[in-house]
Phi, psi and omega in degrees: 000145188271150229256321170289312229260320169315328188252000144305290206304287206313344190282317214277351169266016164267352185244324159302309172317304210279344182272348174283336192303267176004238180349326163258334162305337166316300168309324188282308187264008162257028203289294161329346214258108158280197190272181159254340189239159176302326199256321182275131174292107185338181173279141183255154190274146184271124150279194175189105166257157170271151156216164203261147191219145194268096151271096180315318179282013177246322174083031169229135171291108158235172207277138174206153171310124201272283161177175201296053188266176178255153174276147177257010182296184191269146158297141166302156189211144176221139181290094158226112179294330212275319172312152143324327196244042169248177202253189179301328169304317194086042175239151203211126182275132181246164157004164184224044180240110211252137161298284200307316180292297167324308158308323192269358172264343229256304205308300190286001152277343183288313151312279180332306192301305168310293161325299176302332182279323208286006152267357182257347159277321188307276178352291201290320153295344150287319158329301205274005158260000177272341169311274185353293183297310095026342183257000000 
C-alpha cells in the first residue's frame, strides 16, 4: 500500500474520532439537563454512526460520519415533587444518559484515535527511512 496513501485513511479515521469524541462530550455535559415543565423533555442522548465511503482518488474505502441520531430509549424518572418540571405523581423525567456507558465510547474512541495517529507515525518513519536509503 503506498505510504501517503495509509496517512490519507488514518487522518480520516482520525477525524471520524474526533467527531464522535464531539458527541460524546455533548452527552456527557447535558447528562443532567431536564425539562423546565412537565410536558417538555429532557436532553435525549445522540449516536453517531460510520460508514466505509469508496475514495475514488485513493481507490480505497475510508470511514466517514454517516450520521447523527438521538437514542429512542425511554427516559429515566427521579422523584422530586419540589421540580418544576416534575409531573403530577412528583416525578421528573431525566436524560437517557448512562456515564458509564458514555466512558466506555470516550475510552474506546481515544483508542481509535490513537491506533490512527501511530500509523501515520509508523507511515511517516517508513517514508524517512526509505529517503535515508536513497541517499
Amino acid at each position: 500500500m503506498d505510504l501517503l496513501k495509509s496517512i490519507k485513511l488514518a487522518a480520516a479515521g482520525m477525524k471520524a474520532q474526533g467527531e464522535r469524541m464531539r458527541v460524546i462530550s455533548e452527552n456527557l455535559a447535558n447528562k443532567d439537563s431536564v425539562g423546565r415543565t412537565p410536558e417538555q423533555d429532557p436532553y435525549r442522548r445522540k449516536i453517531i454512526t460510520f460508514k466505509n465511503n469508496l475514495d475514488r482518488e485513493l481507490n480505497a474505502q475510508k470511514v466517514e460520519v454517516d450520521k447523527i441520531t438521538e437514542d429512542k430509549s425511554e427516559f429515566q424518572k427521579r422523584f422530586d415533587p419540589s421540580h418544576p418540571a416534575a409531573d403530577e405523581e412528583g416525578y421528573v423525567k431525566t436524560p437517557n444518559v448512562n456515564s458509564l456507558v458514555e466512558l466506555m465510547d470516550m475510552k474506546e474512541t481515544q483508542r481509535s484515535y490513537k491506533a490512527n495517529i501511530q500509523t501515520i507515525e509508523a507511515s511517516k518513519r517508513m517514508i524517512a527511512q526509505t529517503l535515508d536509503i536513497l541517499r
